PDB file of C-alpha atoms and ligand atoms in Angstrom:
ATOM      1  CA  UNK A   1     -94.079 -35.141 -17.352  1.00 44.00           C
ATOM      2  CA  UNK A   2     -97.494 -36.115 -18.261  1.00 47.00           C
ATOM      3  CA  UNK A   3     -99.174 -33.557 -20.683  1.00 51.00           C
ATOM      4  CA  UNK A   4    -102.576 -34.400 -22.215  1.00 56.00           C
ATOM      5  CA  UNK A   5    -104.650 -32.756 -25.090  1.00 59.00           C
ATOM      6  CA  UNK A   6    -108.192 -33.788 -24.684  1.00 66.00           C
ATOM      7  CA  UNK A   7    -109.551 -36.101 -27.564  1.00 68.00           C
ATOM      8  CA  UNK A   8    -112.875 -34.133 -27.234  1.00 76.00           C
ATOM      9  CA  UNK A   9    -111.067 -30.778 -28.305  1.00 76.00           C
ATOM     10  CA  UNK A  10    -109.043 -32.947 -30.942  1.00 79.00           C
ATOM     11  CA  UNK A  11    -112.116 -34.630 -32.681  1.00 85.00           C
ATOM     12  CA  UNK A  12    -113.995 -31.151 -32.627  1.00 84.00           C
ATOM     13  CA  UNK A  13    -110.940 -29.203 -33.889  1.00 82.00           C
ATOM     14  CA  UNK A  14    -110.277 -31.733 -36.775  1.00 87.00           C
ATOM     15  CA  UNK A  15    -114.172 -31.516 -37.860  1.00 89.00           C
ATOM     16  CA  UNK A  16    -113.923 -27.756 -37.908  1.00 87.00           C
ATOM     17  CA  UNK A  17    -110.457 -27.907 -39.901  1.00 91.00           C
ATOM     18  CA  UNK A  18    -111.799 -30.447 -42.124  1.00 93.00           C
ATOM     19  CA  UNK A  19    -114.723 -28.249 -43.242  1.00 92.00           C
ATOM     20  CA  UNK A  20    -112.529 -24.836 -43.733  1.00 92.00           C
ATOM     21  CA  UNK A  21    -110.079 -26.636 -45.623  1.00 95.00           C
ATOM     22  CA  UNK A  22    -112.760 -27.271 -48.292  1.00 94.00           C
ATOM     23  CA  UNK A  23    -112.625 -23.504 -48.902  1.00 93.00           C
ATOM     24  CA  UNK A  24    -109.004 -22.931 -49.496  1.00 96.00           C
ATOM     25  CA  UNK A  25    -106.268 -23.487 -52.417  1.00 97.00           C
ATOM     26  CA  UNK A  26    -103.338 -23.244 -49.990  1.00 98.00           C
ATOM     27  CA  UNK A  27    -102.517 -24.225 -46.541  1.00 98.00           C
ATOM     28  CA  UNK A  28     -99.669 -21.764 -45.102  1.00 98.00           C
ATOM     29  CA  UNK A  29     -98.644 -24.038 -41.805  1.00 98.00           C
ATOM     30  CA  UNK A  30     -96.350 -22.462 -39.439  1.00 98.00           C
ATOM     31  CA  UNK A  31     -94.008 -24.463 -37.584  1.00 98.00           C
ATOM     32  CA  UNK A  32     -91.540 -23.142 -34.970  1.00 98.00           C
ATOM     33  CA  UNK A  33     -88.039 -23.314 -36.283  1.00 98.00           C
ATOM     34  CA  UNK A  34     -86.419 -24.405 -33.147  1.00 98.00           C
ATOM     35  CA  UNK A  35     -88.684 -27.754 -33.417  1.00 98.00           C
ATOM     36  CA  UNK A  36     -90.016 -28.057 -36.805  1.00 98.00           C
ATOM     37  CA  UNK A  37     -91.191 -31.556 -36.286  1.00 96.00           C
ATOM     38  CA  UNK A  38     -92.607 -31.328 -32.805  1.00 95.00           C
ATOM     39  CA  UNK A  39     -94.412 -28.326 -33.391  1.00 96.00           C
ATOM     40  CA  UNK A  40     -96.126 -29.883 -36.119  1.00 95.00           C
ATOM     41  CA  UNK A  41     -99.156 -32.382 -36.303  1.00 92.00           C
ATOM     42  CA  UNK A  42     -98.817 -34.587 -39.246  1.00 91.00           C
ATOM     43  CA  UNK A  43    -102.335 -35.035 -39.461  1.00 91.00           C
ATOM     44  CA  UNK A  44    -102.385 -31.793 -41.445  1.00 95.00           C
ATOM     45  CA  UNK A  45    -100.836 -33.933 -44.343  1.00 95.00           C
ATOM     46  CA  UNK A  46    -104.018 -36.191 -44.633  1.00 94.00           C
ATOM     47  CA  UNK A  47    -106.426 -33.301 -43.909  1.00 94.00           C
ATOM     48  CA  UNK A  48    -104.656 -31.149 -46.570  1.00 95.00           C
ATOM     49  CA  UNK A  49    -104.201 -33.881 -49.140  1.00 94.00           C
ATOM     50  CA  UNK A  50    -104.597 -32.400 -52.428  1.00 94.00           C
ATOM     51  CA  UNK A  51    -104.070 -28.630 -51.435  1.00 97.00           C
ATOM     52  CA  UNK A  52    -100.863 -26.600 -52.255  1.00 98.00           C
ATOM     53  CA  UNK A  53     -98.943 -26.432 -49.291  1.00 98.00           C
ATOM     54  CA  UNK A  54     -96.232 -23.882 -47.702  1.00 98.00           C
ATOM     55  CA  UNK A  55     -94.631 -24.450 -44.802  1.00 98.00           C
ATOM     56  CA  UNK A  56     -93.257 -20.952 -42.962  1.00 98.00           C
ATOM     57  CA  UNK A  57     -90.144 -21.669 -40.561  1.00 98.00           C
ATOM     58  CA  UNK A  58     -91.357 -19.143 -37.902  1.00 98.00           C
ATOM     59  CA  UNK A  59     -89.179 -17.762 -35.289  1.00 98.00           C
ATOM     60  CA  UNK A  60     -86.259 -18.529 -37.640  1.00 98.00           C
ATOM     61  CA  UNK A  61     -84.238 -15.736 -35.945  1.00 98.00           C
ATOM     62  CA  UNK A  62     -84.328 -18.014 -32.841  1.00 98.00           C
ATOM     63  CA  UNK A  63     -82.908 -21.233 -34.590  1.00 98.00           C
ATOM     64  CA  UNK A  64     -79.794 -22.145 -35.907  1.00 98.00           C
ATOM     65  CA  UNK A  65     -79.206 -21.094 -39.255  1.00 98.00           C
ATOM     66  CA  UNK A  66     -77.508 -24.150 -40.648  1.00 97.00           C
ATOM     67  CA  UNK A  67     -80.677 -26.204 -39.363  1.00 98.00           C
ATOM     68  CA  UNK A  68     -83.092 -23.802 -40.760  1.00 98.00           C
ATOM     69  CA  UNK A  69     -81.371 -24.646 -44.400  1.00 98.00           C
ATOM     70  CA  UNK A  70     -81.518 -28.469 -43.601  1.00 98.00           C
ATOM     71  CA  UNK A  71     -85.380 -28.213 -42.483  1.00 98.00           C
ATOM     72  CA  UNK A  72     -86.122 -26.329 -45.353  1.00 98.00           C
ATOM     73  CA  UNK A  73     -84.735 -29.108 -47.673  1.00 98.00           C
ATOM     74  CA  UNK A  74     -86.376 -31.299 -45.546  1.00 98.00           C
ATOM     75  CA  UNK A  75     -90.121 -29.879 -46.057  1.00 98.00           C
ATOM     76  CA  UNK A  76     -89.036 -29.184 -49.903  1.00 98.00           C
ATOM     77  CA  UNK A  77     -88.493 -33.022 -50.173  1.00 97.00           C
ATOM     78  CA  UNK A  78     -91.990 -33.498 -49.199  1.00 96.00           C
ATOM     79  CA  UNK A  79     -93.202 -31.510 -51.637  1.00 96.00           C
ATOM     80  CA  UNK A  80     -94.044 -28.309 -49.600  1.00 97.00           C
ATOM     81  CA  UNK A  81     -92.861 -24.582 -50.426  1.00 98.00           C
ATOM     82  CA  UNK A  82     -90.727 -23.367 -47.697  1.00 98.00           C
ATOM     83  CA  UNK A  83     -90.067 -19.999 -46.414  1.00 98.00           C
ATOM     84  CA  UNK A  84     -88.119 -18.886 -43.353  1.00 98.00           C
ATOM     85  CA  UNK A  85     -89.785 -15.740 -41.294  1.00 98.00           C
ATOM     86  CA  UNK A  86     -89.647 -13.815 -38.578  1.00 98.00           C
ATOM     87  CA  UNK A  87     -92.930 -12.698 -38.039  1.00 98.00           C
ATOM     88  CA  UNK A  88     -91.954 -10.402 -35.438  1.00 97.00           C
ATOM     89  CA  UNK A  89     -89.782  -8.190 -37.272  1.00 97.00           C
ATOM     90  CA  UNK A  90     -91.420  -9.085 -40.482  1.00 97.00           C
ATOM     91  CA  UNK A  91     -88.192 -10.766 -41.955  1.00 97.00           C
ATOM     92  CA  UNK A  92     -88.600 -13.014 -44.935  1.00 97.00           C
ATOM     93  CA  UNK A  93     -92.438 -12.041 -45.413  1.00 96.00           C
ATOM     94  CA  UNK A  94     -91.757 -10.177 -48.425  1.00 95.00           C
ATOM     95  CA  UNK A  95     -91.088 -13.204 -50.442  1.00 96.00           C
ATOM     96  CA  UNK A  96     -94.090 -14.790 -49.545  1.00 97.00           C
ATOM     97  CA  UNK A  97     -96.377 -13.594 -52.191  1.00 95.00           C
ATOM     98  CA  UNK A  98     -94.024 -14.916 -54.965  1.00 96.00           C
ATOM     99  CA  UNK A  99     -93.900 -18.324 -53.094  1.00 98.00           C
ATOM    100  CA  UNK A 100     -97.670 -18.619 -53.001  1.00 97.00           C
ATOM    101  CA  UNK A 101     -98.250 -17.800 -56.737  1.00 96.00           C
ATOM    102  CA  UNK A 102     -95.768 -20.420 -57.543  1.00 97.00           C
ATOM    103  CA  UNK A 103     -97.229 -22.905 -55.053  1.00 98.00           C
ATOM    104  CA  UNK A 104    -100.778 -22.349 -56.471  1.00 97.00           C
ATOM    105  CA  UNK A 105     -99.708 -22.066 -60.343  1.00 96.00           C
ATOM    106  CA  UNK A 106    -101.672 -25.220 -61.281  1.00 94.00           C
ATOM    107  CA  UNK A 107    -104.731 -23.836 -59.683  1.00 94.00           C
ATOM    108  CA  UNK A 108    -104.073 -20.736 -61.333  1.00 95.00           C
ATOM    109  CA  UNK A 109    -103.669 -22.204 -64.866  1.00 95.00           C
ATOM    110  CA  UNK A 110    -106.570 -24.092 -64.213  1.00 95.00           C
ATOM    111  CA  UNK A 111    -108.927 -21.353 -63.653  1.00 95.00           C
ATOM    112  CA  UNK A 112    -107.394 -19.513 -66.528  1.00 94.00           C
ATOM    113  CA  UNK A 113    -108.170 -22.363 -68.964  1.00 96.00           C
ATOM    114  CA  UNK A 114    -112.012 -22.204 -67.688  1.00 96.00           C
ATOM    115  CA  UNK A 115    -111.937 -18.494 -68.415  1.00 96.00           C
ATOM    116  CA  UNK A 116    -111.931 -17.241 -64.670  1.00 94.00           C
ATOM    117  CA  UNK A 117    -109.168 -14.779 -64.265  1.00 89.00           C
ATOM    118  CA  UNK A 118    -107.727 -12.937 -61.437  1.00 86.00           C
ATOM    119  CA  UNK A 119    -109.719 -15.161 -58.588  1.00 92.00           C
ATOM    120  CA  UNK A 120    -107.432 -14.731 -55.744  1.00 94.00           C
ATOM    121  CA  UNK A 121    -105.868 -17.782 -54.218  1.00 96.00           C
ATOM    122  CA  UNK A 122    -107.620 -18.550 -50.733  1.00 96.00           C
ATOM    123  CA  UNK A 123    -105.220 -19.285 -47.845  1.00 97.00           C
ATOM    124  CA  UNK A 124    -105.872 -20.333 -44.685  1.00 96.00           C
ATOM    125  CA  UNK A 125    -103.108 -20.316 -41.740  1.00 96.00           C
ATOM    126  CA  UNK A 126    -102.600 -23.222 -39.452  1.00 96.00           C
ATOM    127  CA  UNK A 127    -100.304 -24.512 -36.498  1.00 95.00           C
ATOM    128  CA  UNK A 128    -100.180 -25.657 -33.103  1.00 93.00           C
ATOM    129  CA  UNK A 129    -100.623 -22.854 -30.408  1.00 91.00           C
ATOM    130  CA  UNK A 130     -98.044 -20.431 -29.603  1.00 94.00           C
ATOM    131  CA  UNK A 131     -96.123 -20.768 -32.950  1.00 96.00           C
ATOM    132  CA  UNK A 132     -96.863 -17.144 -34.053  1.00 97.00           C
ATOM    133  CA  UNK A 133    -100.092 -17.696 -36.335  1.00 95.00           C
ATOM    134  CA  UNK A 134    -101.588 -14.307 -34.943  1.00 94.00           C
ATOM    135  CA  UNK A 135     -98.322 -12.393 -35.038  1.00 95.00           C
ATOM    136  CA  UNK A 136     -97.840 -13.776 -38.798  1.00 96.00           C
ATOM    137  CA  UNK A 137    -101.326 -12.943 -39.799  1.00 94.00           C
ATOM    138  CA  UNK A 138    -100.989  -9.541 -38.096  1.00 92.00           C
ATOM    139  CA  UNK A 139     -97.648  -8.553 -39.882  1.00 94.00           C
ATOM    140  CA  UNK A 140     -98.327 -10.377 -43.085  1.00 94.00           C
ATOM    141  CA  UNK A 141    -101.772  -8.274 -43.423  1.00 89.00           C
ATOM    142  CA  UNK A 142    -100.351  -5.336 -42.186  1.00 80.00           C
ATOM    143  CA  UNK A 143    -103.156  -4.537 -39.604  1.00 55.00           C
ATOM    144  CA  UNK A 144    -104.159  -6.085 -36.345  1.00 40.00           C
ATOM    145  CA  UNK A 145    -107.021  -8.462 -37.781  1.00 50.00           C
ATOM    146  CA  UNK A 146    -106.039 -11.771 -36.410  1.00 44.00           C
ATOM    147  CA  UNK A 147    -107.212 -12.144 -32.677  1.00 41.00           C
ATOM    148  CA  UNK A 148    -105.099 -13.954 -30.358  1.00 38.00           C
ATOM    149  CA  UNK A 149    -106.632 -17.208 -28.365  1.00 40.00           C
ATOM    150  CA  UNK A 150    -106.225 -20.523 -28.145  1.00 41.00           C
ATOM    151  CA  UNK A 151    -109.581 -22.115 -29.212  1.00 44.00           C
ATOM    152  CA  UNK A 152    -109.287 -25.082 -31.310  1.00 47.00           C
ATOM    153  CA  UNK A 153    -110.692 -25.188 -34.835  1.00 50.00           C
ATOM    154  CA  UNK A 154    -111.818 -21.860 -36.448  1.00 48.00           C
ATOM    155  CA  UNK A 155    -115.075 -19.783 -35.815  1.00 48.00           C
ATOM    156  CA  UNK A 156    -117.958 -19.547 -37.619  1.00 50.00           C
ATOM    157  CA  UNK A 157    -118.843 -17.142 -39.995  1.00 61.00           C
ATOM    158  CA  UNK A 158    -115.504 -17.028 -41.443  1.00 70.00           C
ATOM    159  CA  UNK A 159    -114.080 -13.525 -42.974  1.00 84.00           C
ATOM    160  CA  UNK A 160    -111.579 -13.133 -45.858  1.00 90.00           C
ATOM    161  CA  UNK A 161    -108.694 -10.752 -45.600  1.00 91.00           C
ATOM    162  CA  UNK A 162    -108.090  -9.527 -48.850  1.00 91.00           C
ATOM    163  CA  UNK A 163    -104.374  -9.257 -48.891  1.00 91.00           C
ATOM    164  CA  UNK A 164    -104.010  -8.098 -52.451  1.00 88.00           C
ATOM    165  CA  UNK A 165    -105.358  -9.001 -55.855  1.00 88.00           C
ATOM    166  CA  UNK A 166    -104.226 -12.286 -55.854  1.00 91.00           C
ATOM    167  CA  UNK A 167    -104.262 -13.601 -52.187  1.00 94.00           C
ATOM    168  CA  UNK A 168    -107.200 -13.787 -49.461  1.00 94.00           C
ATOM    169  CA  UNK A 169    -106.552 -15.108 -46.259  1.00 94.00           C
ATOM    170  CA  UNK A 170    -109.266 -16.734 -43.702  1.00 92.00           C
ATOM    171  CA  UNK A 171    -109.006 -14.222 -40.746  1.00 85.00           C
ATOM    172  CA  UNK A 172    -109.059 -16.861 -38.142  1.00 83.00           C
ATOM    173  CA  UNK A 173    -105.947 -19.413 -38.041  1.00 88.00           C
ATOM    174  CA  UNK A 174    -106.669 -23.075 -37.630  1.00 90.00           C
ATOM    175  CA  UNK A 175    -105.390 -24.131 -34.621  1.00 87.00           C
ATOM    176  CA  UNK A 176    -103.809 -27.802 -34.620  1.00 89.00           C
ATOM    177  CA  UNK A 177    -103.462 -29.888 -31.672  1.00 86.00           C
ATOM    178  CA  UNK A 178     -99.762 -30.768 -30.465  1.00 85.00           C
ATOM    179  CA  UNK A 179     -98.898 -34.514 -30.327  1.00 80.00           C
ATOM    180  CA  UNK A 180     -97.694 -36.022 -27.116  1.00 75.00           C
ATOM    181  CA  UNK A 181     -97.095 -39.577 -27.840  1.00 77.00           C
ATOM    182  CA  UNK A 182     -93.417 -39.218 -27.717  1.00 86.00           C
ATOM    183  CA  UNK A 183     -91.986 -37.993 -24.369  1.00 87.00           C
ATOM    184  CA  UNK A 184     -89.266 -35.922 -26.243  1.00 91.00           C
ATOM    185  CA  UNK A 185     -91.861 -34.094 -27.984  1.00 91.00           C
ATOM    186  CA  UNK A 186     -93.562 -32.912 -25.044  1.00 90.00           C
ATOM    187  CA  UNK A 187     -90.263 -31.863 -23.586  1.00 92.00           C
ATOM    188  CA  UNK A 188     -89.421 -29.636 -26.743  1.00 95.00           C
ATOM    189  CA  UNK A 189     -92.594 -28.015 -26.854  1.00 94.00           C
ATOM    190  CA  UNK A 190     -92.330 -27.368 -22.952  1.00 93.00           C
ATOM    191  CA  UNK A 191     -88.809 -25.814 -23.628  1.00 95.00           C
ATOM    192  CA  UNK A 192     -89.914 -23.281 -26.110  1.00 96.00           C
ATOM    193  CA  UNK A 193     -92.632 -22.369 -23.957  1.00 93.00           C
ATOM    194  CA  UNK A 194     -95.981 -24.035 -25.740  1.00 89.00           C
ATOM    195  CA  UNK A 195     -97.145 -25.910 -22.630  1.00 84.00           C
ATOM    196  CA  UNK A 196     -98.648 -24.107 -19.660  1.00 73.00           C
ATOM    197  CA  UNK A 197     -95.844 -23.760 -17.153  1.00 69.00           C
ATOM    198  CA  UNK A 198     -97.678 -24.363 -14.218  1.00 70.00           C
ATOM    199  CA  UNK A 199     -97.892 -27.888 -15.113  1.00 70.00           C
ATOM    200  CA  UNK A 200     -94.079 -28.385 -15.635  1.00 76.00           C
ATOM    201  CA  UNK A 201     -91.622 -29.573 -13.622  1.00 92.00           C
ATOM    202  CA  UNK A 202     -89.059 -26.780 -14.321  1.00 95.00           C
ATOM    203  CA  UNK A 203     -85.946 -28.593 -12.867  1.00 96.00           C
ATOM    204  CA  UNK A 204     -86.518 -31.608 -14.987  1.00 95.00           C
ATOM    205  CA  UNK A 205     -87.155 -29.444 -17.730  1.00 96.00           C
ATOM    206  CA  UNK A 206     -83.600 -27.162 -17.408  1.00 97.00           C
ATOM    207  CA  UNK A 207     -82.050 -30.280 -16.738  1.00 97.00           C
ATOM    208  CA  UNK A 208     -83.074 -31.993 -20.153  1.00 96.00           C
ATOM    209  CA  UNK A 209     -82.059 -28.410 -21.815  1.00 97.00           C
ATOM    210  CA  UNK A 210     -78.818 -28.810 -20.183  1.00 97.00           C
ATOM    211  CA  UNK A 211     -78.518 -32.342 -21.150  1.00 97.00           C
ATOM    212  CA  UNK A 212     -79.355 -31.294 -24.771  1.00 97.00           C
ATOM    213  CA  UNK A 213     -76.653 -28.522 -24.817  1.00 97.00           C
ATOM    214  CA  UNK A 214     -73.798 -30.515 -23.366  1.00 96.00           C
ATOM    215  CA  UNK A 215     -74.446 -32.989 -26.411  1.00 94.00           C
ATOM    216  CA  UNK A 216     -75.116 -30.660 -29.116  1.00 96.00           C
ATOM    217  CA  UNK A 217     -74.074 -27.052 -28.031  1.00 96.00           C
ATOM    218  CA  UNK A 218     -71.461 -27.505 -25.558  1.00 93.00           C
ATOM    219  CA  UNK A 219     -70.100 -23.956 -26.135  1.00 94.00           C
ATOM    220  CA  UNK A 220     -73.347 -22.341 -25.099  1.00 95.00           C
ATOM    221  CA  UNK A 221     -72.679 -23.458 -21.625  1.00 93.00           C
ATOM    222  CA  UNK A 222     -69.140 -22.738 -21.199  1.00 92.00           C
ATOM    223  CA  UNK A 223     -69.660 -19.353 -22.888  1.00 92.00           C
ATOM    224  CA  UNK A 224     -72.674 -17.932 -20.845  1.00 91.00           C
ATOM    225  CA  UNK A 225     -72.462 -19.872 -17.479  1.00 91.00           C
ATOM    226  CA  UNK A 226     -68.446 -20.689 -17.779  1.00 88.00           C
ATOM    227  CA  UNK A 227     -69.957 -24.413 -17.293  1.00 88.00           C
ATOM    228  CA  UNK A 228     -67.670 -27.346 -16.532  1.00 87.00           C
ATOM    229  CA  UNK A 229     -69.799 -29.887 -15.000  1.00 86.00           C
ATOM    230  CA  UNK A 230     -70.662 -33.118 -16.815  1.00 89.00           C
ATOM    231  CA  UNK A 231     -73.908 -34.119 -15.580  1.00 95.00           C
ATOM    232  CA  UNK A 232     -77.158 -31.956 -15.715  1.00 97.00           C
ATOM    233  CA  UNK A 233     -77.608 -31.768 -12.235  1.00 97.00           C
ATOM    234  CA  UNK A 234     -74.110 -30.554 -11.403  1.00 96.00           C
ATOM    235  CA  UNK A 235     -74.640 -28.030 -13.981  1.00 96.00           C
ATOM    236  CA  UNK A 236     -77.781 -26.638 -12.696  1.00 97.00           C
ATOM    237  CA  UNK A 237     -75.979 -26.388  -9.400  1.00 96.00           C
ATOM    238  CA  UNK A 238     -73.550 -24.326 -10.741  1.00 95.00           C
ATOM    239  CA  UNK A 239     -75.662 -22.244 -12.578  1.00 96.00           C
ATOM    240  CA  UNK A 240     -77.369 -21.605  -9.267  1.00 96.00           C
ATOM    241  CA  UNK A 241     -74.128 -20.750  -7.665  1.00 94.00           C
ATOM    242  CA  UNK A 242     -72.763 -18.307 -10.450  1.00 91.00           C
ATOM    243  CA  UNK A 243     -76.223 -16.301 -10.613  1.00 92.00           C
ATOM    244  CA  UNK A 244     -76.587 -16.419  -6.897  1.00 94.00           C
ATOM    245  CA  UNK A 245     -79.753 -18.297  -6.840  1.00 96.00           C
ATOM    246  CA  UNK A 246     -80.040 -18.783  -2.968  1.00 95.00           C
ATOM    247  CA  UNK A 247     -82.905 -19.758  -1.083  1.00 92.00           C
ATOM    248  CA  UNK A 248     -83.406 -18.759   2.543  1.00 89.00           C
ATOM    249  CA  UNK A 249     -80.786 -20.556   4.738  1.00 92.00           C
ATOM    250  CA  UNK A 250     -77.994 -19.994   1.832  1.00 91.00           C
ATOM    251  CA  UNK A 251     -79.144 -23.403  -0.070  1.00 95.00           C
ATOM    252  CA  UNK A 252     -79.281 -23.529  -3.835  1.00 97.00           C
ATOM    253  CA  UNK A 253     -82.415 -22.357  -5.562  1.00 97.00           C
ATOM    254  CA  UNK A 254     -82.363 -24.662  -8.398  1.00 97.00           C
ATOM    255  CA  UNK A 255     -86.165 -23.776  -9.090  1.00 96.00           C
ATOM    256  CA  UNK A 256     -84.722 -20.310  -9.946  1.00 97.00           C
ATOM    257  CA  UNK A 257     -81.889 -21.461 -11.893  1.00 97.00           C
ATOM    258  CA  UNK A 258     -83.997 -23.514 -13.876  1.00 97.00           C
ATOM    259  CA  UNK A 259     -86.303 -20.497 -14.521  1.00 96.00           C
ATOM    260  CA  UNK A 260     -83.327 -18.612 -15.413  1.00 97.00           C
ATOM    261  CA  UNK A 261     -81.763 -21.026 -17.685  1.00 97.00           C
ATOM    262  CA  UNK A 262     -85.178 -21.860 -19.667  1.00 97.00           C
ATOM    263  CA  UNK A 263     -85.997 -18.034 -20.246  1.00 97.00           C
ATOM    264  CA  UNK A 264     -82.463 -17.312 -21.660  1.00 97.00           C
ATOM    265  CA  UNK A 265     -82.920 -20.029 -24.055  1.00 98.00           C
ATOM    266  CA  UNK A 266     -86.416 -18.795 -25.115  1.00 97.00           C
ATOM    267  CA  UNK A 267     -85.504 -15.528 -25.499  1.00 97.00           C
ATOM    268  CA  UNK A 268     -82.603 -16.132 -27.515  1.00 97.00           C
ATOM    269  CA  UNK A 269     -79.840 -15.057 -24.961  1.00 97.00           C
ATOM    270  CA  UNK A 270     -78.040 -18.657 -25.432  1.00 97.00           C
ATOM    271  CA  UNK A 271     -78.111 -18.040 -29.319  1.00 97.00           C
ATOM    272  CA  UNK A 272     -79.560 -19.233 -32.086  1.00 98.00           C
ATOM    273  CA  UNK A 273     -80.563 -22.885 -31.280  1.00 98.00           C
ATOM    274  CA  UNK A 274     -82.447 -25.867 -32.987  1.00 98.00           C
ATOM    275  CA  UNK A 275     -83.388 -28.683 -30.617  1.00 98.00           C
ATOM    276  CA  UNK A 276     -84.085 -31.268 -33.638  1.00 97.00           C
ATOM    277  CA  UNK A 277     -82.547 -31.855 -36.693  1.00 97.00           C
ATOM    278  CA  UNK A 278     -84.133 -33.408 -39.722  1.00 95.00           C
ATOM    279  CA  UNK A 279     -81.404 -36.576 -39.345  1.00 88.00           C
ATOM    280  CA  UNK A 280     -83.012 -37.619 -35.972  1.00 80.00           C
ATOM    281  CA  UNK A 281     -86.569 -37.663 -37.676  1.00 71.00           C
TER     282      UNK A 281
HETATM  283  P1  LIG B 301    -100.420 -18.029 -31.862  1.00 60.90           P
HETATM  284  O1  LIG B 301    -101.431 -17.334 -32.330  1.00 60.90           O
HETATM  285  O2  LIG B 301     -99.696 -19.455 -32.816  1.00 60.90           O
HETATM  286  O3  LIG B 301    -100.751 -18.751 -30.642  1.00 60.90           O
HETATM  287  O4  LIG B 301     -98.869 -17.525 -31.439  1.00 60.90           O
HETATM  288  P2  LIG B 301     -98.861 -16.120 -31.335  1.00 60.90           P
HETATM  289  O5  LIG B 301     -98.943 -14.976 -32.386  1.00 60.90           O
HETATM  290  O6  LIG B 301     -99.455 -15.330 -30.182  1.00 60.90           O
HETATM  291  O7  LIG B 301     -97.093 -15.497 -31.010  1.00 60.90           O
HETATM  292  C1  LIG B 301     -96.648 -16.605 -29.615  1.00 60.90           C
HETATM  293  C2  LIG B 301     -95.569 -15.575 -29.434  1.00 60.90           C
HETATM  294  O8  LIG B 301     -94.637 -15.951 -30.321  1.00 60.90           O
HETATM  295  C3  LIG B 301     -95.640 -14.212 -29.087  1.00 60.90           C
HETATM  296  O9  LIG B 301     -94.454 -13.780 -27.925  1.00 60.90           O
HETATM  297  C4  LIG B 301     -94.990 -13.570 -30.480  1.00 60.90           C
HETATM  298  O10 LIG B 301     -94.598 -12.415 -30.277  1.00 60.90           O
HETATM  299  C5  LIG B 301     -93.883 -14.550 -30.632  1.00 60.90           C
HETATM  300  N1  LIG B 301     -93.383 -14.740 -32.119  1.00 60.90           N
HETATM  301  C6  LIG B 301     -94.460 -14.754 -33.007  1.00 60.90           C
HETATM  302  N2  LIG B 301     -93.583 -14.971 -34.352  1.00 60.90           N
HETATM  303  C7  LIG B 301     -92.301 -14.929 -33.796  1.00 60.90           C
HETATM  304  C8  LIG B 301     -91.003 -14.809 -34.654  1.00 60.90           C
HETATM  305  O11 LIG B 301     -90.686 -15.194 -35.675  1.00 60.90           O
HETATM  306  N3  LIG B 301     -89.706 -14.706 -33.741  1.00 60.90           N
HETATM  307  C9  LIG B 301     -89.765 -14.536 -32.545  1.00 60.90           C
HETATM  308  N4  LIG B 301     -88.750 -14.136 -31.874  1.00 60.90           N
HETATM  309  N5  LIG B 301     -91.081 -14.342 -31.723  1.00 60.90           N
HETATM  310  C10 LIG B 301     -92.114 -14.640 -32.464  1.00 60.90           C
HETATM  311  P3  LIG B 301     -95.199 -13.587 -26.464  1.00 60.90           P
HETATM  312  O12 LIG B 301     -94.339 -13.677 -25.734  1.00 60.90           O
HETATM  313  O13 LIG B 301     -96.433 -14.147 -26.125  1.00 60.90           O
HETATM  314  O14 LIG B 301     -95.696 -11.987 -26.581  1.00 60.90           O
HETATM  315  P4  LIG B 301     -94.921 -10.727 -26.897  1.00 60.90           P
HETATM  316  O15 LIG B 301     -93.734 -10.924 -25.847  1.00 60.90           O
HETATM  317  O16 LIG B 301     -94.129 -10.569 -28.020  1.00 60.90           O
HETATM  318  O17 LIG B 301     -95.632  -9.625 -26.601  1.00 60.90           O
END
């Protein structure tokens, strides 16, 4: 599988983000709780040096709760504040205001010493495409004020969304570029649907998912698909048979079975699953 992010895009996005970060006190970084490392770009650590950091484990409703807790500890150990959220339903969003004040208490104290009272914390939401930035901004701000779209960097003429007397949000999210040096990262991003489906080999991807489930969540395969196979191809064929995925002439339609399995995973029908753990990092 060969997935590329153009270097030209990357340089431009990085430059734009550097400028925007100068304007803010706090970086709110969204990661996908099912793949918290693969869905982040560690360059943000350098770009955001000296800024307060809040990591949101978004889509935590789709991820394994034990792993969510392990990932929260992982990021906390790195000096970030962490909140588990479901931006779609709004779960977890209420606790963010308090955590923001805690994360920025040094800045607030510094302002106070200088006689500046009630200057709001300025924050920027960042993350790779599809991680849920627009959904988060819309739910958190309580109105449809973030535009969806995958343009890297931040549009000019920044607008601030005043959320309350102590917090302002840059209206457009900062789009980070995913990293693909590691093939496993590409596979995980493809599985969560962050990479254009058209450039993927679905059968290969489905077999990667089956391989992962066989080793980490074997009960999922037996419970949902009654799978007894021991190798991924045989597993995919069993799913095709069980779900009557047949092509003309009665052959198994592995492409349809692959789409079905991947869709079941993405929509949470396979249960709450996390594809990587802090121990692997
Ligand atoms: P982006 O700005 O970072 O690119 O992401 P965006 O908000 O567009 O969200 C990408 C997809 O992720 C959307 O689904 C959105 O509904 C979903 N999403 C965002 N946050 C959460 C969450 O916490 N939990 C769950 N389960 N899903 C979340 P979509 O399929 O593109 O659209 P739709 O089905 O919601 O219409």
